[in-house]
Coordinates of C-alpha atoms and ligand atoms in Angstrom, one line a residue:
M1 CA -166.5 81.0 120.6
L2 CA -170.4 81.4 121.6
A3 CA -171.6 82.3 124.7
G4 CA -174.4 82.6 126.3
M5 CA -178.4 81.9 125.1
K6 CA -179.2 82.6 121.5
R7 CA -183.1 85.1 120.7
Y8 CA -185.0 84.9 117.7
D9 CA -187.7 86.4 116.2
L10 CA -189.5 84.8 112.9
F11 CA -187.8 86.4 109.8
L12 CA -190.5 87.9 107.2
N13 CA -190.4 89.8 104.5
G14 CA -187.5 90.5 105.3
Q15 CA -187.7 91.0 109.1
S16 CA -186.9 89.9 112.3
V17 CA -190.4 89.9 114.2
P18 CA -191.6 88.1 116.5
A19 CA -194.7 86.1 116.6
A20 CA -198.4 87.5 116.6
S21 CA -199.4 85.6 119.7
G22 CA -196.4 87.1 121.3
K23 CA -195.4 83.9 122.0
T24 CA -191.9 81.4 122.6
F25 CA -190.8 78.6 123.1
T26 CA -186.8 78.3 123.6
T27 CA -184.0 74.6 123.0
T28 CA -182.4 72.7 125.2
N29 CA -178.8 71.3 124.9
P30 CA -179.2 68.3 124.5
A31 CA -175.5 67.2 125.8
D32 CA -175.9 69.0 129.1
T33 CA -180.8 70.1 129.5
R34 CA -179.1 72.4 131.8
E35 CA -178.1 74.8 129.1
T36 CA -181.0 76.9 127.1
V37 CA -180.3 77.4 123.9
A38 CA -182.1 79.8 122.3
T39 CA -185.5 81.3 122.7
Y40 CA -188.4 81.5 119.4
S41 CA -190.9 83.4 118.4
A42 CA -193.7 80.9 118.4
G43 CA -195.4 81.6 115.2
G44 CA -199.0 80.1 114.7
R45 CA -200.6 80.1 111.4
E46 CA -201.8 84.1 110.8
D47 CA -197.9 83.9 111.1
A48 CA -198.1 81.3 108.2
A49 CA -200.5 83.1 106.2
A50 CA -198.6 86.4 106.9
A51 CA -194.9 84.3 105.5
V52 CA -197.2 82.7 102.4
A53 CA -198.5 87.0 101.6
A54 CA -194.7 87.9 101.7
A55 CA -193.6 85.4 99.4
Q56 CA -196.2 85.6 97.1
A57 CA -196.2 89.3 97.2
A58 CA -191.6 88.4 96.5
F59 CA -192.3 86.7 94.0
P60 CA -192.7 88.1 90.3
K61 CA -189.9 90.5 90.7
W62 CA -187.4 87.1 91.9
A63 CA -188.8 85.1 88.8
A64 CA -188.3 88.1 86.5
T65 CA -184.3 87.8 87.1
T66 CA -182.2 85.6 85.0
S67 CA -181.3 82.4 87.0
V68 CA -177.9 84.3 86.8
A69 CA -178.7 86.9 89.2
R70 CA -179.9 84.4 91.5
G71 CA -176.7 82.0 91.7
R72 CA -174.4 84.9 92.4
I73 CA -176.6 85.3 95.6
L74 CA -176.2 82.0 96.9
S75 CA -172.2 81.4 95.2
K76 CA -172.1 84.8 98.3
A77 CA -174.0 82.8 100.3
S78 CA -171.8 79.9 99.9
Q79 CA -168.7 82.1 101.0
L80 CA -170.5 83.8 103.7
L81 CA -171.6 80.2 105.6
E82 CA -168.1 79.1 105.0
A83 CA -166.5 81.6 106.7
R84 CA -168.6 81.1 109.8
K85 CA -168.3 77.4 109.6
A86 CA -166.4 77.2 112.9
E87 CA -169.2 79.2 114.8
L88 CA -172.3 77.4 113.5
A89 CA -170.7 74.2 114.1
E90 CA -170.8 74.7 117.4
L91 CA -173.8 76.4 117.7
L92 CA -175.5 73.1 115.7
V93 CA -173.8 70.9 117.8
R94 CA -175.3 72.4 121.0
E95 CA -178.8 72.6 120.0
E96 CA -178.4 69.4 118.3
G97 CA -176.3 67.5 119.9
K98 CA -174.1 65.0 117.5
T99 CA -170.5 66.1 117.1
L100 CA -168.0 68.7 116.5
T101 CA -166.1 66.5 113.1
E102 CA -170.2 66.3 111.9
A103 CA -171.9 68.8 112.6
T104 CA -168.9 70.9 111.2
G105 CA -169.5 68.8 108.2
E106 CA -173.3 69.1 108.6
V107 CA -171.9 72.9 108.0
Q108 CA -169.2 72.2 105.3
R109 CA -172.0 71.0 102.9
A110 CA -174.4 73.4 103.1
A111 CA -171.8 76.4 101.4
D112 CA -171.1 73.1 99.6
I113 CA -175.0 72.9 98.1
F114 CA -174.9 77.3 97.3
R115 CA -171.8 76.8 95.9
F116 CA -172.9 74.0 93.9
Y117 CA -176.7 75.5 92.7
G118 CA -174.9 79.2 92.2
G119 CA -172.9 77.5 89.6
L120 CA -175.7 75.6 88.5
S121 CA -177.4 78.9 87.5
Y122 CA -175.9 78.7 84.2
T123 CA -177.2 76.1 83.3
V124 CA -180.4 76.4 83.9
G125 CA -183.3 76.7 81.1
G126 CA -185.6 74.7 78.5
Q127 CA -184.6 72.1 75.4
V128 CA -184.7 72.8 71.6
I129 CA -186.8 69.9 70.3
P130 CA -186.1 69.0 66.2
H131 CA -189.1 70.5 64.7
D132 CA -191.4 68.0 62.1
L133 CA -191.5 71.1 59.6
P134 CA -188.8 73.8 58.1
G135 CA -188.9 77.4 59.5
N136 CA -189.8 76.0 62.6
L137 CA -188.6 76.5 66.1
M138 CA -189.6 73.7 69.3
F139 CA -188.5 74.8 72.7
T140 CA -189.1 74.1 76.4
R141 CA -189.1 77.2 79.3
R142 CA -188.6 76.3 82.5
E143 CA -189.9 77.9 84.9
P144 CA -190.9 78.6 88.9
L145 CA -194.0 77.2 89.9
G146 CA -194.6 80.5 92.9
V147 CA -194.6 80.4 96.5
V148 CA -193.6 76.7 97.2
A149 CA -193.3 75.6 101.3
L150 CA -190.3 73.8 102.2
I151 CA -191.0 71.6 106.6
T152 CA -187.9 70.6 107.5
P153 CA -186.6 68.3 110.8
W154 CA -184.3 68.5 112.9
N155 CA -181.6 65.4 112.6
F156 CA -179.5 67.9 110.0
P157 CA -180.9 71.3 110.9
I158 CA -178.9 72.7 107.7
A159 CA -177.8 70.7 105.2
I160 CA -182.3 69.8 104.7
P161 CA -183.5 73.1 104.0
V162 CA -180.4 74.4 102.8
W163 CA -180.7 71.3 99.9
K164 CA -184.4 72.2 99.9
L165 CA -183.9 76.3 100.0
A166 CA -180.7 76.6 97.5
P167 CA -181.9 75.1 94.1
A168 CA -186.1 76.2 94.5
L169 CA -184.0 80.0 95.2
L170 CA -182.4 79.6 92.3
C171 CA -185.3 78.2 90.1
G172 CA -187.1 82.1 90.3
N173 CA -189.7 80.8 93.7
T174 CA -190.0 82.5 96.9
V175 CA -190.0 80.2 100.0
V176 CA -191.7 79.9 102.9
L177 CA -189.6 77.3 105.5
K178 CA -191.0 75.9 108.7
P179 CA -187.6 74.3 110.3
A180 CA -188.2 71.2 113.1
S181 CA -189.1 73.3 116.5
Q182 CA -186.1 70.8 118.1
A183 CA -183.2 72.6 116.7
P184 CA -184.2 75.7 114.3
A185 CA -181.0 77.8 114.9
M186 CA -179.4 76.7 111.2
T187 CA -182.1 77.5 109.5
L188 CA -182.8 81.6 110.8
E189 CA -178.7 81.8 110.8
V190 CA -179.6 80.5 106.9
A191 CA -181.4 83.4 106.6
K192 CA -179.2 85.2 107.8
V193 CA -176.5 84.9 105.5
L194 CA -178.7 85.0 102.0
H195 CA -180.2 88.1 103.0
E196 CA -176.6 89.4 104.0
A197 CA -176.0 87.5 100.6
G198 CA -178.6 89.7 98.5
L199 CA -181.3 88.4 98.4
P200 CA -184.6 90.7 98.3
A201 CA -187.0 90.9 101.1
G202 CA -189.9 88.2 101.4
V203 CA -188.1 86.2 98.4
L204 CA -186.8 83.4 101.9
N205 CA -189.3 83.5 104.8
V206 CA -189.1 81.4 108.0
V207 CA -191.9 80.9 110.5
T208 CA -190.6 78.8 113.8
G209 CA -193.0 77.0 115.3
E210 CA -195.9 74.1 116.0
G211 CA -196.1 72.0 112.8
R212 CA -199.3 71.6 113.1
A213 CA -200.3 75.4 112.4
F214 CA -197.8 75.6 109.8
G215 CA -199.3 72.9 108.3
A216 CA -203.4 74.1 108.3
E217 CA -202.4 76.9 106.4
I218 CA -200.1 76.1 103.7
A219 CA -203.3 73.3 103.3
A220 CA -205.1 75.5 102.5
N221 CA -203.5 79.1 101.1
K222 CA -204.3 78.4 97.8
A223 CA -201.4 80.7 96.9
V224 CA -198.7 77.6 97.9
T225 CA -197.6 75.6 94.9
A226 CA -195.8 73.0 96.4
L227 CA -195.0 71.8 99.0
S228 CA -190.8 69.3 99.9
F229 CA -191.4 68.0 103.1
T230 CA -188.7 66.0 105.0
G231 CA -190.2 64.1 109.1
S232 CA -191.3 60.4 109.9
H233 CA -193.8 59.6 107.8
A234 CA -196.8 59.7 110.4
V235 CA -196.4 63.0 109.6
G236 CA -196.0 63.1 105.6
S237 CA -198.7 61.1 105.1
A238 CA -200.8 63.1 107.5
L239 CA -199.8 66.5 105.5
Y240 CA -200.2 64.6 102.0
Q241 CA -204.1 64.1 102.2
A242 CA -204.5 67.3 103.9
V243 CA -203.2 68.9 100.5
A244 CA -204.6 67.0 98.1
P245 CA -207.6 68.6 97.7
R246 CA -205.7 71.0 95.8
M247 CA -203.7 68.5 94.2
I248 CA -200.8 71.3 94.5
R249 CA -197.1 69.8 93.2
C250 CA -196.0 67.2 96.8
Q251 CA -192.6 65.8 98.0
L252 CA -191.9 63.4 100.9
E253 CA -188.8 62.2 102.2
M254 CA -189.8 60.0 105.1
G255 CA -188.6 57.4 107.4
S256 CA -186.4 54.0 106.5
K257 CA -184.9 50.7 107.5
N258 CA -182.1 50.6 105.6
P259 CA -179.8 47.4 105.8
T260 CA -175.7 46.5 105.4
I261 CA -175.8 43.0 104.3
V262 CA -173.1 41.2 105.0
L263 CA -171.8 38.3 102.6
A264 CA -170.2 35.1 103.0
D265 CA -167.1 36.7 101.4
A266 CA -166.4 39.9 103.0
D267 CA -163.9 41.9 104.3
L268 CA -165.6 41.4 107.8
D269 CA -163.5 43.9 109.3
L270 CA -164.0 46.0 106.2
A271 CA -168.5 45.8 107.8
A272 CA -167.8 46.5 110.3
K273 CA -166.5 49.1 110.2
L274 CA -169.2 50.4 107.4
V275 CA -172.2 48.8 109.9
T276 CA -170.4 51.0 113.7
I277 CA -170.5 54.2 111.6
A278 CA -174.1 54.2 109.7
G279 CA -175.1 52.5 113.0
F280 CA -174.1 54.6 115.6
G281 CA -172.8 57.4 114.0
L282 CA -174.7 60.2 114.7
T283 CA -176.1 58.6 117.2
G284 CA -177.6 56.3 115.0
Q285 CA -180.5 59.6 113.7
A286 CA -179.7 60.0 110.1
C287 CA -182.9 58.4 107.4
T288 CA -180.2 56.7 106.1
A289 CA -177.9 54.4 109.1
T290 CA -178.1 51.3 109.5
S291 CA -180.6 50.2 111.3
R292 CA -180.4 45.8 110.2
V293 CA -177.5 43.8 109.5
I294 CA -178.3 40.6 107.4
V295 CA -175.2 38.7 107.6
E296 CA -175.5 35.3 105.7
R297 CA -175.1 31.9 109.0
S298 CA -171.8 30.9 108.3
V299 CA -169.4 34.5 109.3
L300 CA -172.0 35.4 111.8
P301 CA -169.7 34.4 114.4
A302 CA -167.2 36.4 113.4
F303 CA -169.2 39.4 112.1
T304 CA -171.1 39.6 115.4
E305 CA -167.5 39.7 117.6
K306 CA -165.9 41.7 115.4
L307 CA -168.8 44.5 115.5
I308 CA -169.1 44.9 119.7
A309 CA -165.3 44.7 119.7
A310 CA -166.1 48.2 117.3
A311 CA -169.2 49.2 119.1
K312 CA -167.2 49.5 122.6
A313 CA -164.9 51.4 121.3
W314 CA -167.1 53.8 120.0
K315 CA -166.3 56.7 121.5
V316 CA -169.6 58.1 123.4
A317 CA -169.2 61.8 124.5
P318 CA -170.4 65.2 125.0
G319 CA -170.4 66.4 120.7
L320 CA -167.9 69.0 122.0
T321 CA -165.3 66.7 123.4
P322 CA -162.7 66.3 121.2
G323 CA -163.0 62.9 119.7
A324 CA -166.8 62.9 120.6
Q325 CA -167.8 59.2 118.0
M326 CA -171.1 59.8 118.7
G327 CA -173.8 62.5 120.7
P328 CA -176.7 62.0 122.3
A329 CA -180.2 61.7 121.6
V330 CA -181.8 64.6 120.6
N331 CA -184.6 65.0 123.7
E332 CA -185.9 62.5 126.0
A333 CA -188.4 61.2 124.0
E334 CA -186.3 60.5 121.2
L335 CA -184.0 58.1 124.2
Q336 CA -186.9 56.4 125.3
G337 CA -188.2 55.2 122.2
N338 CA -184.9 53.5 121.9
F339 CA -185.5 52.2 125.0
D340 CA -189.1 50.7 124.5
A341 CA -187.4 49.6 121.3
I342 CA -184.6 47.1 122.7
Q343 CA -187.3 45.5 125.3
Q344 CA -189.6 45.2 122.8
A345 CA -187.2 43.3 120.2
Q346 CA -186.0 41.5 124.2
A347 CA -189.9 40.5 124.7
E348 CA -190.0 38.8 120.8
G349 CA -187.4 37.1 121.8
A350 CA -183.9 39.3 120.2
E351 CA -180.9 39.2 122.7
L352 CA -179.0 42.2 123.4
L353 CA -175.5 41.5 122.5
W354 CA -174.2 44.3 123.8
G355 CA -175.1 47.5 125.1
G356 CA -177.8 49.6 125.4
A357 CA -177.3 50.7 128.8
R358 CA -178.3 54.4 130.1
L359 CA -175.3 56.4 130.6
T360 CA -175.6 58.8 133.5
E361 CA -172.2 59.5 135.5
G362 CA -170.0 62.1 135.4
E363 CA -170.1 64.3 131.6
F364 CA -173.0 62.2 130.9
A365 CA -175.6 63.1 134.5
H366 CA -177.2 66.3 132.5
G367 CA -177.8 64.3 128.6
W368 CA -179.3 61.8 126.9
F369 CA -177.0 59.6 126.7
M370 CA -176.7 55.8 125.8
Q371 CA -174.2 53.2 124.4
P372 CA -175.1 52.0 121.3
A373 CA -176.7 48.7 121.1
I374 CA -176.9 45.8 119.0
L375 CA -179.4 43.4 119.3
G376 CA -179.1 39.0 117.4
N377 CA -181.0 36.5 117.6
V378 CA -184.1 38.9 115.3
T379 CA -186.2 37.4 113.3
P380 CA -187.5 39.5 110.0
A381 CA -191.4 39.4 111.4
M382 CA -189.5 41.3 115.0
K383 CA -191.3 45.0 115.4
I384 CA -187.1 45.8 115.2
A385 CA -186.9 44.6 111.9
Q386 CA -189.6 46.6 111.2
E387 CA -190.3 49.9 112.5
E388 CA -188.0 52.7 112.5
V389 CA -186.2 53.0 115.1
F390 CA -184.0 56.4 114.3
G391 CA -181.4 56.3 116.8
P392 CA -178.0 53.8 117.9
V393 CA -179.3 50.5 118.0
V394 CA -178.5 47.7 115.3
A395 CA -180.7 44.9 114.6
I396 CA -178.4 41.7 113.7
L397 CA -181.1 39.4 111.1
A398 CA -178.4 35.7 110.4
V399 CA -179.7 34.2 106.5
D400 CA -178.9 31.0 104.8
S401 CA -177.9 32.3 101.0
F402 CA -177.9 35.6 99.0
D403 CA -181.4 35.3 97.7
E404 CA -182.5 34.7 101.0
A405 CA -180.4 38.2 102.4
I406 CA -182.6 39.8 99.1
T407 CA -185.2 39.3 99.8
V408 CA -184.7 40.2 103.7
A409 CA -183.5 43.1 102.9
N410 CA -186.8 43.6 101.2
G411 CA -188.7 42.6 103.1
V412 CA -190.1 46.6 104.9
Q413 CA -192.2 48.6 104.2
Y414 CA -189.8 51.1 103.1
G415 CA -187.0 51.8 101.5
L416 CA -184.5 54.5 101.3
S417 CA -180.9 53.5 101.5
A418 CA -178.5 50.1 101.6
S419 CA -175.1 49.1 101.6
V420 CA -173.6 45.2 101.1
V421 CA -170.1 44.1 101.5
T422 CA -168.4 41.6 99.6
R423 CA -165.6 40.7 97.3
D424 CA -168.0 39.1 94.4
F425 CA -168.8 41.8 91.9
K426 CA -171.7 39.3 90.1
R427 CA -173.8 40.0 94.1
A428 CA -173.1 43.3 93.8
M429 CA -174.6 43.9 90.8
Q430 CA -176.8 41.3 91.1
Y431 CA -178.2 43.0 94.4
A432 CA -177.7 46.6 93.6
E433 CA -180.9 45.7 90.3
R434 CA -182.5 43.9 93.2
I435 CA -183.0 46.0 96.0
E436 CA -186.3 48.3 96.4
V437 CA -184.8 51.3 97.4
G438 CA -183.2 55.1 96.7
V439 CA -179.5 54.8 97.6
V440 CA -177.7 51.8 96.7
K441 CA -174.1 51.5 98.1
V442 CA -171.6 48.6 97.2
N443 CA -168.9 48.5 100.0
Q444 CA -169.5 52.0 101.8
I445 CA -171.9 53.3 104.2
S446 CA -175.4 53.2 104.3
T447 CA -175.9 56.9 105.7
G448 CA -173.0 59.9 103.7
L449 CA -174.9 61.1 100.8
A450 CA -172.8 62.5 97.5
L451 CA -174.9 66.6 97.2
Q452 CA -174.3 66.5 93.1
A453 CA -176.6 62.9 92.2
P454 CA -180.7 62.7 93.2
F455 CA -181.7 61.7 96.3
G456 CA -185.4 60.3 97.9
G457 CA -186.3 57.1 98.6
V458 CA -189.3 53.8 97.2
K459 CA -192.3 52.5 99.1
Q460 CA -193.4 54.5 102.5
S461 CA -189.9 56.6 102.5
S462 CA -191.0 58.9 100.1
T463 CA -193.9 59.9 97.8
D464 CA -191.6 59.3 94.9
S465 CA -192.3 61.6 92.8
F466 CA -189.1 63.7 92.5
R467 CA -185.7 63.4 93.1
E468 CA -184.2 66.2 95.7
Q469 CA -179.9 66.9 94.9
G470 CA -177.8 67.6 92.3
T471 CA -179.6 68.8 88.7
A472 CA -182.4 66.6 89.6
A473 CA -183.7 68.8 92.3
L474 CA -184.3 71.5 89.6
D475 CA -187.5 69.3 87.9
F476 CA -189.4 68.9 91.4
Y477 CA -188.7 73.1 91.5
T478 CA -190.1 74.4 88.1
R479 CA -192.1 73.5 85.5
G480 CA -191.8 73.4 81.6
K481 CA -193.6 74.7 79.1
T482 CA -193.8 74.4 74.8
V483 CA -192.8 76.9 73.0
Y484 CA -193.5 76.9 69.2
L485 CA -192.5 79.1 66.9
D486 CA -193.8 79.4 63.0
Y487 CA -190.8 81.6 61.2
S488 CA -191.4 80.1 58.1
A489 CA -194.0 82.7 56.3
Ligands
LIG1 P1 -191.2 65.4 111.7 O1 -192.1 65.1 113.6 O2 -191.7 64.3 111.7 O3 -191.0 66.7 111.5 C1 -190.8 66.8 111.0 C2 -191.2 68.4 109.8 O4 -193.5 68.6 110.5 C3 -190.7 69.8 111.6 O5 -190.5 70.6 111.5 C4 -192.4 69.5 111.9 O6 -192.3 70.1 113.3 C5 -192.8 69.1 111.2 N1 -194.3 69.3 111.9 C6 -195.0 68.2 112.7 N2 -196.2 67.9 112.3 C7 -196.7 68.5 111.7 C8 -197.8 68.6 110.9 N3 -199.1 68.7 111.2 N4 -198.1 69.5 109.7 C9 -196.8 69.7 109.1 N5 -195.4 70.2 109.5 C10 -196.0 69.2 110.8 O7 -189.7 64.7 112.3 P2 -188.6 64.7 112.7 O8 -189.0 63.8 114.0 O9 -188.5 65.6 113.0 O10 -187.1 64.1 112.4 C11 -187.1 62.8 112.0 C12 -187.8 61.8 110.9 O11 -187.1 62.4 109.3 C13 -187.5 60.5 110.8 O12 -188.3 59.6 110.3 C14 -186.8 60.3 109.5 O13 -186.2 59.3 109.3 C15 -187.1 61.0 109.0 N6 -185.9 62.1 108.0 C16 -186.3 61.2 106.3 C17 -185.3 61.6 105.8 C18 -184.9 61.6 104.0 O14 -184.5 62.3 102.9 N7 -185.5 59.9 104.0 C19 -183.9 62.7 106.1 C20 -183.7 63.1 106.8 C21 -184.7 63.1 107.8 P3 -192.4 70.3 114.8 O15 -191.6 70.3 114.6 O16 -192.9 71.7 115.6 O17 -193.0 69.3 115.2

């Protein structure tokens, strides 16, 4: 068990150093706000510039190593991370609030991602292309971009930094990384692990602190060649505009409004179970969480009854409590945002069918807890059917046909993930073709991703430029060069 408050500085050039300003900030446990989890150095623009300078200096040597040598470090990091799984998972719960089961899975995921890219290191290369003439060879090389900037959200505080970091490092880039201020501990622990695994100083630099200062430096600093960001659409679109004048490579993964469609022929027990896990698991704080359930009217009463029963049985508890299925909201603002969204929906005519109350008694007294919420009578134009909530709030929309279900599902600005529950193979395939998202699930939760498969959204969920994860991630972190070689003379 971890005990006591932790202290982290910035991680620059292989060293833990305080912020130039000397300022600090703290994180608190969302399940018990009396507990300060950690104190961090509050990096500013000057520190971001120092991080970029360290990454720039480290780049030539790192880029000159082979991908196999780099992969060895990632594989070693995987082992070191896995050995610390229990300790890190507990720290993750205390800082971000998710359940221990969820946090343990996330730390394991990070270890698996390092293992995946460690193995992939043997395959990173170009392509031999047939030439028109004899005695000629034509091939492509994959080359690193240089210094890449990574900005990550709090909701998957170890998986997301690692799914950006691992391919960036494997491809020979050096990195400046800014984790979300709400939960930076995992990123700094990963930096320690990578250095223990042999990562040279300066290859990875972590700056904690306010996002705006970091973003301003990334936008202006000519040494930064690419930006990968995951977070809200508001911040992502502002960053996109800020880096546009330098036309650097950009990958932004942002908000969502994911539907699960329940067709009339669906196994309704399965449908209720999938929506409960995808809507209320991770406290609804997943970019791929189900927030709209689009149900064929003929099964609406039966499905709704089953969903309410499942929600009632869903165990809300502090994340370290055995059997907990849903922890607190990450902070007061997110909790209040959930209540505001429910109230606004009711004002527009939606009906609160179950839950949505703040929990304040006993073990909930000092945390940001609420019951999961189910809203009925929701229509597509309502705010609750259009805007991201990022909490355990599920809106049910009734439709009269499969075609209407697809129209409603696609009738939002976002397009990240979607699920359909049906036994009809033909409908499932038609849905897969017509749904406007990047992740398509059939009879599965809308959350949950395979680390070896491409991931990303469409519409306002993403720049829709490059995909993350799997081998697709290598495209973002490398540029191609085509070599023409004549040995005929
Ligand atoms: P956020 O407020 O946009 O913050 C994301 C990151 O950006 C944080 O590190 C934040 O730093 C930083 N930031 C804030 N303002 C900045 C600025 N002006 N310049 C540069 N960086 C800045 O998002 P969040 O609340 O952490 O995460 C929730 C959002 O992420 C949701 O919208 C969710 O859908 C989305 N998300 C998307 C995916 C996906 O793959 N599509 C995955 C997970 C989450 P501070 O913490 O210091 O403010």
